[in-house]
Backbone as XML, in Angstrom:
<?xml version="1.0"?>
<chain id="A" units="angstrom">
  <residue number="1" name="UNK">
    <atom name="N" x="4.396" y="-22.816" z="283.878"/>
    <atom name="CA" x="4.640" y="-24.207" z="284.203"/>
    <atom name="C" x="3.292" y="-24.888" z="284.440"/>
  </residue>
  <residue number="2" name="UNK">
    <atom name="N" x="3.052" y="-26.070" z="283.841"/>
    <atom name="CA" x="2.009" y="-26.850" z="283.648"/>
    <atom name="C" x="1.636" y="-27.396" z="285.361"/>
  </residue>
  <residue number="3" name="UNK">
    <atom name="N" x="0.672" y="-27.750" z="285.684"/>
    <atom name="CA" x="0.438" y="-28.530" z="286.815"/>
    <atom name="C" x="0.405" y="-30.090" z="286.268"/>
  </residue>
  <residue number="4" name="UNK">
    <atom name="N" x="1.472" y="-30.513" z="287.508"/>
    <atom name="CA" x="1.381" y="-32.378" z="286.889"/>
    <atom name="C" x="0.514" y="-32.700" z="287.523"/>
  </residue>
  <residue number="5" name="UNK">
    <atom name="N" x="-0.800" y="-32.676" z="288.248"/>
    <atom name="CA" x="-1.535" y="-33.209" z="288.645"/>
    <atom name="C" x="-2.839" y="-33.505" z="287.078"/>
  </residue>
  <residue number="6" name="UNK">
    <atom name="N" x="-2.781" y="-31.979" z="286.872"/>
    <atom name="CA" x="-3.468" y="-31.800" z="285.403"/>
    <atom name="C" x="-2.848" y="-32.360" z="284.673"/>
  </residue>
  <residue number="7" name="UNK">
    <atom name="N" x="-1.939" y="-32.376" z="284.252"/>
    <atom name="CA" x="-1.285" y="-33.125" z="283.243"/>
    <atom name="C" x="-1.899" y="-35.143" z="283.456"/>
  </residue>
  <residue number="8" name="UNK">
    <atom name="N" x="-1.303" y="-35.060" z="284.410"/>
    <atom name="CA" x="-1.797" y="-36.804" z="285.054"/>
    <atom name="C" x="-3.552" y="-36.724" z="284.151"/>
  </residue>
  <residue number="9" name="UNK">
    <atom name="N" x="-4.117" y="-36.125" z="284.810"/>
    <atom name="CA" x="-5.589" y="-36.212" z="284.812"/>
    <atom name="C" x="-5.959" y="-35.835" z="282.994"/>
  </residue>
  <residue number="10" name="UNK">
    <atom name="N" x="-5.341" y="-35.267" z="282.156"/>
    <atom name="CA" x="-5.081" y="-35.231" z="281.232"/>
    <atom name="C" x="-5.064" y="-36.368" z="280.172"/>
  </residue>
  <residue number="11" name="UNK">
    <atom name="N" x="-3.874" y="-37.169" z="280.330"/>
    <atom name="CA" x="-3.297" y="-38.091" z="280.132"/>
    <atom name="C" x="-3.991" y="-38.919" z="280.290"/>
  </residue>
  <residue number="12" name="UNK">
    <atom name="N" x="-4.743" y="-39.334" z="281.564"/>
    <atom name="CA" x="-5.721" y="-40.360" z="281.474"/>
    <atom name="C" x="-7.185" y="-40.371" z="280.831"/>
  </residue>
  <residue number="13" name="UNK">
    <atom name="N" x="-7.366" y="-38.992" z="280.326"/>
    <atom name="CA" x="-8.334" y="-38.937" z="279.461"/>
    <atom name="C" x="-8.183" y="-39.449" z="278.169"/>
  </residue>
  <residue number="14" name="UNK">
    <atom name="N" x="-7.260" y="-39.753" z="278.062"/>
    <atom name="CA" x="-6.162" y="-40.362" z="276.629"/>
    <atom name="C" x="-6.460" y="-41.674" z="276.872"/>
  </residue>
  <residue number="15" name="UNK">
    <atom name="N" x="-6.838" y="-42.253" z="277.882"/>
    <atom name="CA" x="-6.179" y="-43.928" z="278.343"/>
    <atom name="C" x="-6.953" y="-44.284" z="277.617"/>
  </residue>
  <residue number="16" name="UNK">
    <atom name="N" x="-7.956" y="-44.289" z="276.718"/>
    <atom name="CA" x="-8.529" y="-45.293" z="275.671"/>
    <atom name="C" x="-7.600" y="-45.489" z="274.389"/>
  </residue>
  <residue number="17" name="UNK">
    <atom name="N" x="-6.797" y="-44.251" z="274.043"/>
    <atom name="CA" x="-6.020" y="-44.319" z="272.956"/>
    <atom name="C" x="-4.924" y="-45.276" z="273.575"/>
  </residue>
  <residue number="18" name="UNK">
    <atom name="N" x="-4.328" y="-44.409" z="274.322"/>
    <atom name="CA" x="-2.913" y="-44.827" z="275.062"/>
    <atom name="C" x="-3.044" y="-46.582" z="274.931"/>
  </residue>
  <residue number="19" name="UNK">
    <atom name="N" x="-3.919" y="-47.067" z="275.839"/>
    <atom name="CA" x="-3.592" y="-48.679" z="275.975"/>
    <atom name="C" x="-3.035" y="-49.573" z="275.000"/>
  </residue>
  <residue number="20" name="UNK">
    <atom name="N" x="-3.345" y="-48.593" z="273.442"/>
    <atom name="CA" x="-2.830" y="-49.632" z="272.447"/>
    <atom name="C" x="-1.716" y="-49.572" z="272.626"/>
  </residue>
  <residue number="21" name="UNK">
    <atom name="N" x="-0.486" y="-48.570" z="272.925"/>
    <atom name="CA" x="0.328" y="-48.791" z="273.420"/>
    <atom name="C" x="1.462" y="-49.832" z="273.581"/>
  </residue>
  <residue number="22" name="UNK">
    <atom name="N" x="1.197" y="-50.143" z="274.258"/>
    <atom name="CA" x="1.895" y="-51.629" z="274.238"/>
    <atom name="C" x="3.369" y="-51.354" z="275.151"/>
  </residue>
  <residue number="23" name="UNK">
    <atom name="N" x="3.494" y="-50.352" z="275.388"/>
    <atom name="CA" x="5.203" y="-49.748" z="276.172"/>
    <atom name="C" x="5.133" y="-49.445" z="277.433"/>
  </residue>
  <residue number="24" name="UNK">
    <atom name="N" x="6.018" y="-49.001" z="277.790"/>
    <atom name="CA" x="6.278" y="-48.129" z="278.865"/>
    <atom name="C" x="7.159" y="-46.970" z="278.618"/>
  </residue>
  <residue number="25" name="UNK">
    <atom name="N" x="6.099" y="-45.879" z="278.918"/>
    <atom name="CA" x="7.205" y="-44.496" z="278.702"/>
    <atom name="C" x="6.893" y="-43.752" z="279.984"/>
  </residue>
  <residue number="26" name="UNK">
    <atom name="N" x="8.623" y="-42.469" z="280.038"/>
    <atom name="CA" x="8.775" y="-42.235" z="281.137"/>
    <atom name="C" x="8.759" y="-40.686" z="280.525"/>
  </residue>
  <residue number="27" name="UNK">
    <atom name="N" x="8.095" y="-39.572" z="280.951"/>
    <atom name="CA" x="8.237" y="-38.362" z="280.695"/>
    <atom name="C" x="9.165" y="-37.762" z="281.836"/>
  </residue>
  <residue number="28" name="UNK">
    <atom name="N" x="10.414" y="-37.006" z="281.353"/>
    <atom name="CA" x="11.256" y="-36.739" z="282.836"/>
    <atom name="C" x="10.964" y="-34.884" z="282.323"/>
  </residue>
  <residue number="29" name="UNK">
    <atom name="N" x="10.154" y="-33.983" z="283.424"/>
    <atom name="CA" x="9.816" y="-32.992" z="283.137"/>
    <atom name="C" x="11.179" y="-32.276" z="283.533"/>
  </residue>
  <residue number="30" name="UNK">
    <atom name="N" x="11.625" y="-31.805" z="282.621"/>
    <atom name="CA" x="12.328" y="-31.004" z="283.228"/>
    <atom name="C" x="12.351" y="-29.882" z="284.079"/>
  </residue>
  <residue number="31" name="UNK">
    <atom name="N" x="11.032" y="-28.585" z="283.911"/>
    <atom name="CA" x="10.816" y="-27.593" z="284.875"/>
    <atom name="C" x="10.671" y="-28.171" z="286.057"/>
  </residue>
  <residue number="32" name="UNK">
    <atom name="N" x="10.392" y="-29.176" z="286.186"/>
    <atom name="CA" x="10.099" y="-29.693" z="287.687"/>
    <atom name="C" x="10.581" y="-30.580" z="288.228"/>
  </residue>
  <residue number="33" name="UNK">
    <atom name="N" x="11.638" y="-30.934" z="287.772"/>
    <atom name="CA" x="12.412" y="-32.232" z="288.448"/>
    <atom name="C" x="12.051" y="-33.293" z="288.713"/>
  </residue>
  <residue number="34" name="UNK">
    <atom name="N" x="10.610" y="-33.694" z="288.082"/>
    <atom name="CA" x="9.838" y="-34.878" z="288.047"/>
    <atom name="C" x="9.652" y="-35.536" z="287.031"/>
  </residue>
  <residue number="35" name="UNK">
    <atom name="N" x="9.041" y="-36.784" z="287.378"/>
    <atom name="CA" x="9.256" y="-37.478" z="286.144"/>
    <atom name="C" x="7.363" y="-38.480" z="286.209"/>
  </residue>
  <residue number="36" name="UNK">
    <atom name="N" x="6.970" y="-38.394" z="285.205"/>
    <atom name="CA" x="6.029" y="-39.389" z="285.237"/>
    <atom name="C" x="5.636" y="-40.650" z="284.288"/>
  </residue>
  <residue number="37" name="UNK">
    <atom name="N" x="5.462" y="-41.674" z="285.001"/>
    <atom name="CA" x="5.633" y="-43.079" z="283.786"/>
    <atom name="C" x="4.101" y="-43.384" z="283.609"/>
  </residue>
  <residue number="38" name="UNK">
    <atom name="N" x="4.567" y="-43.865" z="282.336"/>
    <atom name="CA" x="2.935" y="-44.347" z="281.822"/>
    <atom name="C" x="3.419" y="-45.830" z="281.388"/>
  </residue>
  <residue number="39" name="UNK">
    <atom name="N" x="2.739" y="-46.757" z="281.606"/>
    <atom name="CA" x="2.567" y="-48.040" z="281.707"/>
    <atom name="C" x="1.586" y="-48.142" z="281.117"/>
  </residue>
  <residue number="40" name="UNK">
    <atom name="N" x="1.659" y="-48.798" z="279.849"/>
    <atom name="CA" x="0.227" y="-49.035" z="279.133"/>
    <atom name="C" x="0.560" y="-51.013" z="278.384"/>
  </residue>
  <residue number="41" name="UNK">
    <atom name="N" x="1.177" y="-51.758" z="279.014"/>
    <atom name="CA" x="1.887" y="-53.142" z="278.895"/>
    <atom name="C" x="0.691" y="-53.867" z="278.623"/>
  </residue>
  <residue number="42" name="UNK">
    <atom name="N" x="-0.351" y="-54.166" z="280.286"/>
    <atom name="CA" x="-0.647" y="-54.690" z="280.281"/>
    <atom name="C" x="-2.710" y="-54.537" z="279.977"/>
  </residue>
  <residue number="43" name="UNK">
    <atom name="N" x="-2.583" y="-53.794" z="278.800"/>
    <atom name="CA" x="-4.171" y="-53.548" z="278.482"/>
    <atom name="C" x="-4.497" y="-52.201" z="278.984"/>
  </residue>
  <residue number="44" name="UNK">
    <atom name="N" x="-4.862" y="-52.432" z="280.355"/>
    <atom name="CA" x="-5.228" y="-50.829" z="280.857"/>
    <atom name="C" x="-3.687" y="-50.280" z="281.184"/>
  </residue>
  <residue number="45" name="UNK">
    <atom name="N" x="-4.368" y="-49.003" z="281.265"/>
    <atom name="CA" x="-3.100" y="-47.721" z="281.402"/>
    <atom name="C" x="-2.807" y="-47.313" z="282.901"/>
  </residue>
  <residue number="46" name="UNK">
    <atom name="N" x="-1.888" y="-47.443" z="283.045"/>
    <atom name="CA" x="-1.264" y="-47.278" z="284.702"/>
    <atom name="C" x="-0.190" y="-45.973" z="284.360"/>
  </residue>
  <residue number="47" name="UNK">
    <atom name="N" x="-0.512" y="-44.429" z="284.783"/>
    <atom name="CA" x="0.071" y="-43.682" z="285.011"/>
    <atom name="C" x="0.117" y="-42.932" z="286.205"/>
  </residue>
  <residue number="48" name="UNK">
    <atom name="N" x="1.489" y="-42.498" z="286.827"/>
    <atom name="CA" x="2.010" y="-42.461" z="288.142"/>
    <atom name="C" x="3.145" y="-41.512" z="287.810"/>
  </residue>
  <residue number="49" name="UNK">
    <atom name="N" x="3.276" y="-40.567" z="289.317"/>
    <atom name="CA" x="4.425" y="-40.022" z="288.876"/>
    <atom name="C" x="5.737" y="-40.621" z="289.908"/>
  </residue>
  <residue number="50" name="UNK">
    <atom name="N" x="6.642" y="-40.280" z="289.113"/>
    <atom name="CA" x="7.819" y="-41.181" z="289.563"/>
    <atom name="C" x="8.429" y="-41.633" z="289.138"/>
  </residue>
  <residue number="51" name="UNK">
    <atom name="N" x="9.769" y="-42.161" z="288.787"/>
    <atom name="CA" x="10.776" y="-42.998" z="287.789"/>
    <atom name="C" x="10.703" y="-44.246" z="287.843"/>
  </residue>
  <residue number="52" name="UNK">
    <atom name="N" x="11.296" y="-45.023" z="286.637"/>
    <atom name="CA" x="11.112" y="-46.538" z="286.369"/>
    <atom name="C" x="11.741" y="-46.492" z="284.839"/>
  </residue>
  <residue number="53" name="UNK">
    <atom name="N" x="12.128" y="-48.066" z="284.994"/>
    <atom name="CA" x="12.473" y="-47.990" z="283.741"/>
    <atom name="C" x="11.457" y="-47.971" z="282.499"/>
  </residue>
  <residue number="54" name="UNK">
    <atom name="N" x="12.077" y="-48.233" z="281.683"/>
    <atom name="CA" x="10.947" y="-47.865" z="279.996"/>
    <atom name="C" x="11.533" y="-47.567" z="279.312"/>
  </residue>
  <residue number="55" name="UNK">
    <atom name="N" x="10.857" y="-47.910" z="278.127"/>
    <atom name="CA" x="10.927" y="-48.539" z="276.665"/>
    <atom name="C" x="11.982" y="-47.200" z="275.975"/>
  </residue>
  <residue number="56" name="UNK">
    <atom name="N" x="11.060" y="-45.794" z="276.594"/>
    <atom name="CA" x="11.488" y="-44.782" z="275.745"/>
    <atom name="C" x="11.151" y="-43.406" z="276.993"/>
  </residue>
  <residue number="57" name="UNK">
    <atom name="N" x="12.552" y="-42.706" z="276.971"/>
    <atom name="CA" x="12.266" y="-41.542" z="277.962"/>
    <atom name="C" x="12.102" y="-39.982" z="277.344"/>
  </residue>
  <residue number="58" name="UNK">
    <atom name="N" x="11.366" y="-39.848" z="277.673"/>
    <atom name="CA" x="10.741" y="-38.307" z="276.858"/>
    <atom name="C" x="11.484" y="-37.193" z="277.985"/>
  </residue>
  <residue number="59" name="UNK">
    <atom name="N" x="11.913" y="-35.947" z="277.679"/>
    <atom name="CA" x="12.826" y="-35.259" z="278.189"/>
    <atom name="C" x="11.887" y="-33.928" z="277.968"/>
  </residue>
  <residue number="60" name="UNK">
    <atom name="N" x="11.294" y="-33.433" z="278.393"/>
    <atom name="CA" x="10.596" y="-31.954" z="278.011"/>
    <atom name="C" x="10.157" y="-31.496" z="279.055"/>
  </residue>
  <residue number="61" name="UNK">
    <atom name="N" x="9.497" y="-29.834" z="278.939"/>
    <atom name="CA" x="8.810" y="-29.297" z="280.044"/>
    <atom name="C" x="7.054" y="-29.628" z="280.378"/>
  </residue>
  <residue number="62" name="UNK">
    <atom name="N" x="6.738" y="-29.041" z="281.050"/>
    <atom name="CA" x="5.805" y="-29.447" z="281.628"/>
    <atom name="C" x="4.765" y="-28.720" z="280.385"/>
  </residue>
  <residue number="63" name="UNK">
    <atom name="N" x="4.938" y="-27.617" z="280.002"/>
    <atom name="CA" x="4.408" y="-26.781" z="279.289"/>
    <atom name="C" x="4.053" y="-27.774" z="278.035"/>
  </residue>
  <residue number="64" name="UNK">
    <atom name="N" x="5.242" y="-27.768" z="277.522"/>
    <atom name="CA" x="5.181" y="-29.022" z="276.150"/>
    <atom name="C" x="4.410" y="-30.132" z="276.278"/>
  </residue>
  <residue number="65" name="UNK">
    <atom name="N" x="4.463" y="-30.645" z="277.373"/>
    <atom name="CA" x="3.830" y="-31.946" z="277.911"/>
    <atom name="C" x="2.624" y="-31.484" z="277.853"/>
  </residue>
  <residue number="66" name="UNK">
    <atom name="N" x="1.797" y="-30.686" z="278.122"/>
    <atom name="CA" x="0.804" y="-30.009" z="278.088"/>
    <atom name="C" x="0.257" y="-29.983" z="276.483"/>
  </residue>
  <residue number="67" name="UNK">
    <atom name="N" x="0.918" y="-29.372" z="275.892"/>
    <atom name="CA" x="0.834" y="-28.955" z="274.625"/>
    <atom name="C" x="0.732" y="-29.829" z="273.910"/>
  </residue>
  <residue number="68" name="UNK">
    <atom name="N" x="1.201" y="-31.039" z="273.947"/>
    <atom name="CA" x="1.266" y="-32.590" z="273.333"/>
    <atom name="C" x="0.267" y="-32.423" z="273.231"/>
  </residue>
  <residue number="69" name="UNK">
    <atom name="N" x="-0.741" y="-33.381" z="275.005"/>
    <atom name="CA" x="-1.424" y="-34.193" z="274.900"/>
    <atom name="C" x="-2.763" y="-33.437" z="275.049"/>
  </residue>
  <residue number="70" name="UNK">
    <atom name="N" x="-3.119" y="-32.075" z="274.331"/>
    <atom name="CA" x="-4.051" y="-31.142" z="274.328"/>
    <atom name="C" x="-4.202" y="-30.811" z="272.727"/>
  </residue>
  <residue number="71" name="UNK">
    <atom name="N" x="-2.954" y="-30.850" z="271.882"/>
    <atom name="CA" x="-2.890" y="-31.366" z="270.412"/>
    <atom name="C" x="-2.874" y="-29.845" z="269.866"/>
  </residue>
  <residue number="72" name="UNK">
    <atom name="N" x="-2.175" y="-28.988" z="271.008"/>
    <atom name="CA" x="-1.516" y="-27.603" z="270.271"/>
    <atom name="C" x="-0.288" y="-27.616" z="270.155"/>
  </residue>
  <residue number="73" name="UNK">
    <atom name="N" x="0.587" y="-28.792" z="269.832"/>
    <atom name="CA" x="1.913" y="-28.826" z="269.740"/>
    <atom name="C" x="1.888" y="-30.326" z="268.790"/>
  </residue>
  <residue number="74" name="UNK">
    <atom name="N" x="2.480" y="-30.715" z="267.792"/>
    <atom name="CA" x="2.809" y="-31.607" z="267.186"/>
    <atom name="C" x="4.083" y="-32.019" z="267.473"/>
  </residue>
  <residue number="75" name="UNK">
    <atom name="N" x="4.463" y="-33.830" z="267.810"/>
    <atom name="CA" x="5.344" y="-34.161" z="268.188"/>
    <atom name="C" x="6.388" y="-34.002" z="267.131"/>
  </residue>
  <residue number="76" name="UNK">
    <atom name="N" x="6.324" y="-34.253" z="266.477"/>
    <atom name="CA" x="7.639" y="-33.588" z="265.230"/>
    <atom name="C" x="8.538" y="-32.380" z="265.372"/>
  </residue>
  <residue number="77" name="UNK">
    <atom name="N" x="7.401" y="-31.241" z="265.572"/>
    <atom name="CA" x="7.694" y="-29.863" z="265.541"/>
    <atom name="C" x="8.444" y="-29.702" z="267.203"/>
  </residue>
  <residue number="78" name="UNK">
    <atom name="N" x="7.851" y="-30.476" z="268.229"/>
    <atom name="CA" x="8.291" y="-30.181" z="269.029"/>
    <atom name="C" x="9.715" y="-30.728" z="269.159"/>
  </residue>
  <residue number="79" name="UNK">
    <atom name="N" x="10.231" y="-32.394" z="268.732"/>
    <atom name="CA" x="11.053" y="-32.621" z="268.441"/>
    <atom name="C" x="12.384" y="-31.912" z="267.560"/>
  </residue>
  <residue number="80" name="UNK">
    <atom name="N" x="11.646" y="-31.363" z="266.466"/>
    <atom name="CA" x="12.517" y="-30.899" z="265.354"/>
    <atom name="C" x="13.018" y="-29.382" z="266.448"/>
  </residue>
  <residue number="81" name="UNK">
    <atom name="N" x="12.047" y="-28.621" z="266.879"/>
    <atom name="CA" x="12.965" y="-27.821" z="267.504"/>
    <atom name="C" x="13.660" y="-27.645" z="269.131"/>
  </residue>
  <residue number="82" name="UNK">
    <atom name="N" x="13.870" y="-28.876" z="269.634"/>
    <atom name="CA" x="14.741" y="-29.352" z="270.214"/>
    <atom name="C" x="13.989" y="-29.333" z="271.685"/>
  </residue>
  <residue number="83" name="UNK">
    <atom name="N" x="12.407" y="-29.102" z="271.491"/>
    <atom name="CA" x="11.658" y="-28.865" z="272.863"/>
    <atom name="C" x="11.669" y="-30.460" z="273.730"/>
  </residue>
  <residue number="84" name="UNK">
    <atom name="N" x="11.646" y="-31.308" z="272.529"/>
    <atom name="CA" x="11.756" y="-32.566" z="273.118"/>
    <atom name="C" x="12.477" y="-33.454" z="272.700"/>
  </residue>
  <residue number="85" name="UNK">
    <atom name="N" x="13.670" y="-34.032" z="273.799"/>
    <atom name="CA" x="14.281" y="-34.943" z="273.646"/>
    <atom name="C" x="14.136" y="-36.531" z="273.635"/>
  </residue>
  <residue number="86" name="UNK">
    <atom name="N" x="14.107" y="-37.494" z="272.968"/>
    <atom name="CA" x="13.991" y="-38.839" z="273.088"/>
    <atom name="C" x="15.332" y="-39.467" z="273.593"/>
  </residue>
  <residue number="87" name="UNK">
    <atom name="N" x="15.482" y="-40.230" z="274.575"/>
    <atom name="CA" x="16.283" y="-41.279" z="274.401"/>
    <atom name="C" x="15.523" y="-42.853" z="274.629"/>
  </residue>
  <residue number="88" name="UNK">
    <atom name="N" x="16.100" y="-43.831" z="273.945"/>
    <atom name="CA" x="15.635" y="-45.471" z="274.008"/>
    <atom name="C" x="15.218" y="-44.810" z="272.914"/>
  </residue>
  <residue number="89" name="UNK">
    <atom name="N" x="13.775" y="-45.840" z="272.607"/>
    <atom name="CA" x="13.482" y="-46.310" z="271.522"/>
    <atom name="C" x="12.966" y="-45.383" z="271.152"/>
  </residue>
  <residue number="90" name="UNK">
    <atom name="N" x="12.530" y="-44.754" z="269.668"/>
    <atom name="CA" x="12.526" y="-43.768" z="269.052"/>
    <atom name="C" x="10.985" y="-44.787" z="268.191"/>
  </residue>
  <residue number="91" name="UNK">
    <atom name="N" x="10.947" y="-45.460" z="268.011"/>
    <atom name="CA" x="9.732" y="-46.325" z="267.365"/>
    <atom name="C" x="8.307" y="-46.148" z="268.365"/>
  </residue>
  <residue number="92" name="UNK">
    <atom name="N" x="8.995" y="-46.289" z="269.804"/>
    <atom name="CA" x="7.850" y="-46.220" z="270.824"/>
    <atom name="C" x="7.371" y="-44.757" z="270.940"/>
  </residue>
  <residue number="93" name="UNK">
    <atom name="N" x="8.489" y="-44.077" z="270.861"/>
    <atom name="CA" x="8.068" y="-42.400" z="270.844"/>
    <atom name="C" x="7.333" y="-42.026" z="269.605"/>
  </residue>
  <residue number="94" name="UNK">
    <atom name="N" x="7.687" y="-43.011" z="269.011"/>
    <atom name="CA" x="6.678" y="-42.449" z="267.139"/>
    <atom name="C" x="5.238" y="-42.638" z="267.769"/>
  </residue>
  <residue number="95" name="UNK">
    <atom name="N" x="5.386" y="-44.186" z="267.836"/>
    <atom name="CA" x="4.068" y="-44.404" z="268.086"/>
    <atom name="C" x="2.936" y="-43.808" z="268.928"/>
  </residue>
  <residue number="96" name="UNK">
    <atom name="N" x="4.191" y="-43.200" z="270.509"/>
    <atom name="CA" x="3.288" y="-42.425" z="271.354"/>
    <atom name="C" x="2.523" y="-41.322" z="270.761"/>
  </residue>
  <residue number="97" name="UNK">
    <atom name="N" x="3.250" y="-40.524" z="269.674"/>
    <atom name="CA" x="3.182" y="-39.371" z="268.926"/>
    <atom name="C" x="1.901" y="-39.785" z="268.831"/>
  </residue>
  <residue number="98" name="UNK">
    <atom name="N" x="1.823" y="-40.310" z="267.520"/>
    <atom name="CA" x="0.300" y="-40.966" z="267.023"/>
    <atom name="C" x="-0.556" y="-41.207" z="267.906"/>
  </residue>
  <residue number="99" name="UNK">
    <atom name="N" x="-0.255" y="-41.872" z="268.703"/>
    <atom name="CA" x="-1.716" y="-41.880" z="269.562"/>
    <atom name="C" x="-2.068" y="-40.720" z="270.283"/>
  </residue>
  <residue number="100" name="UNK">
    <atom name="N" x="-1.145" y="-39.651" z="270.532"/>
    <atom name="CA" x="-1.712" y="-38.504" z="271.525"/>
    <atom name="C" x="-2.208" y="-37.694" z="270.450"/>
  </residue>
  <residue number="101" name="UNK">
    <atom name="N" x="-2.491" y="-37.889" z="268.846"/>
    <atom name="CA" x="-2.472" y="-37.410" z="267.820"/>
    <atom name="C" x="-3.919" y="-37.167" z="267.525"/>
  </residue>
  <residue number="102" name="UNK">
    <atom name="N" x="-4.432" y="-38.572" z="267.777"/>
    <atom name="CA" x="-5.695" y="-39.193" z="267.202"/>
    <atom name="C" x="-6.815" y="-38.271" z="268.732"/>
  </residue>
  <residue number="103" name="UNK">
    <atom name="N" x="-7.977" y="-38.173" z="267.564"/>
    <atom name="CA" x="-8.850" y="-37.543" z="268.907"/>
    <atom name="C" x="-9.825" y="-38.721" z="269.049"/>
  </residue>
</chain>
């Protein structure tokens, strides 16, 4: 199981990509019963852990979450085999894809 503190600190190493963004997404980890939102609306990137609404809710473990935004897991693959669930918008989750994509 991933540490969400690392993960957080992670993620914001991203915040130059992320801001293009334009959404709000909510990762709800499942190993851990937490959830963390990324807010990237208004230019800079505001990530926090905790629930809220958003655009598009990502459903995975902490591990995966890891694996994303470190770029040893491709969002497709992780999708296609059922590691990660989308619900809402499926356009915002594309897009997140891509940007955690790009180095």
């Amino acid at each position: 199981m991933a540490d969400v503190s690392a993960l957080i600190d992670a993620m914001r190493e991203r915040a130059d990509a992320l801001s293009t963004l334009g959404y709000k997404v909510r990762f709800d980890l499942t190993d851990t019963d937490s959830s963390l939102l990324l807010d990237a609306t208004g230019g800079a990137v505001v990530l926090e852990e905790g629930a809220g609404e958003a655009d598009a809710v990502l459903k995975l473990s902490s591990d995966t979450l890891d694996k994303l935004v470190s770029g040893r897991l491709g969002a497709m693959l992780a999708f296609s085999t059922g590691r990660l669930k989308v619900e809402g918008s499926r356009g915002v989750a594309l897009k997140l894809a891509g940007l955690l994509g790009e180095e």
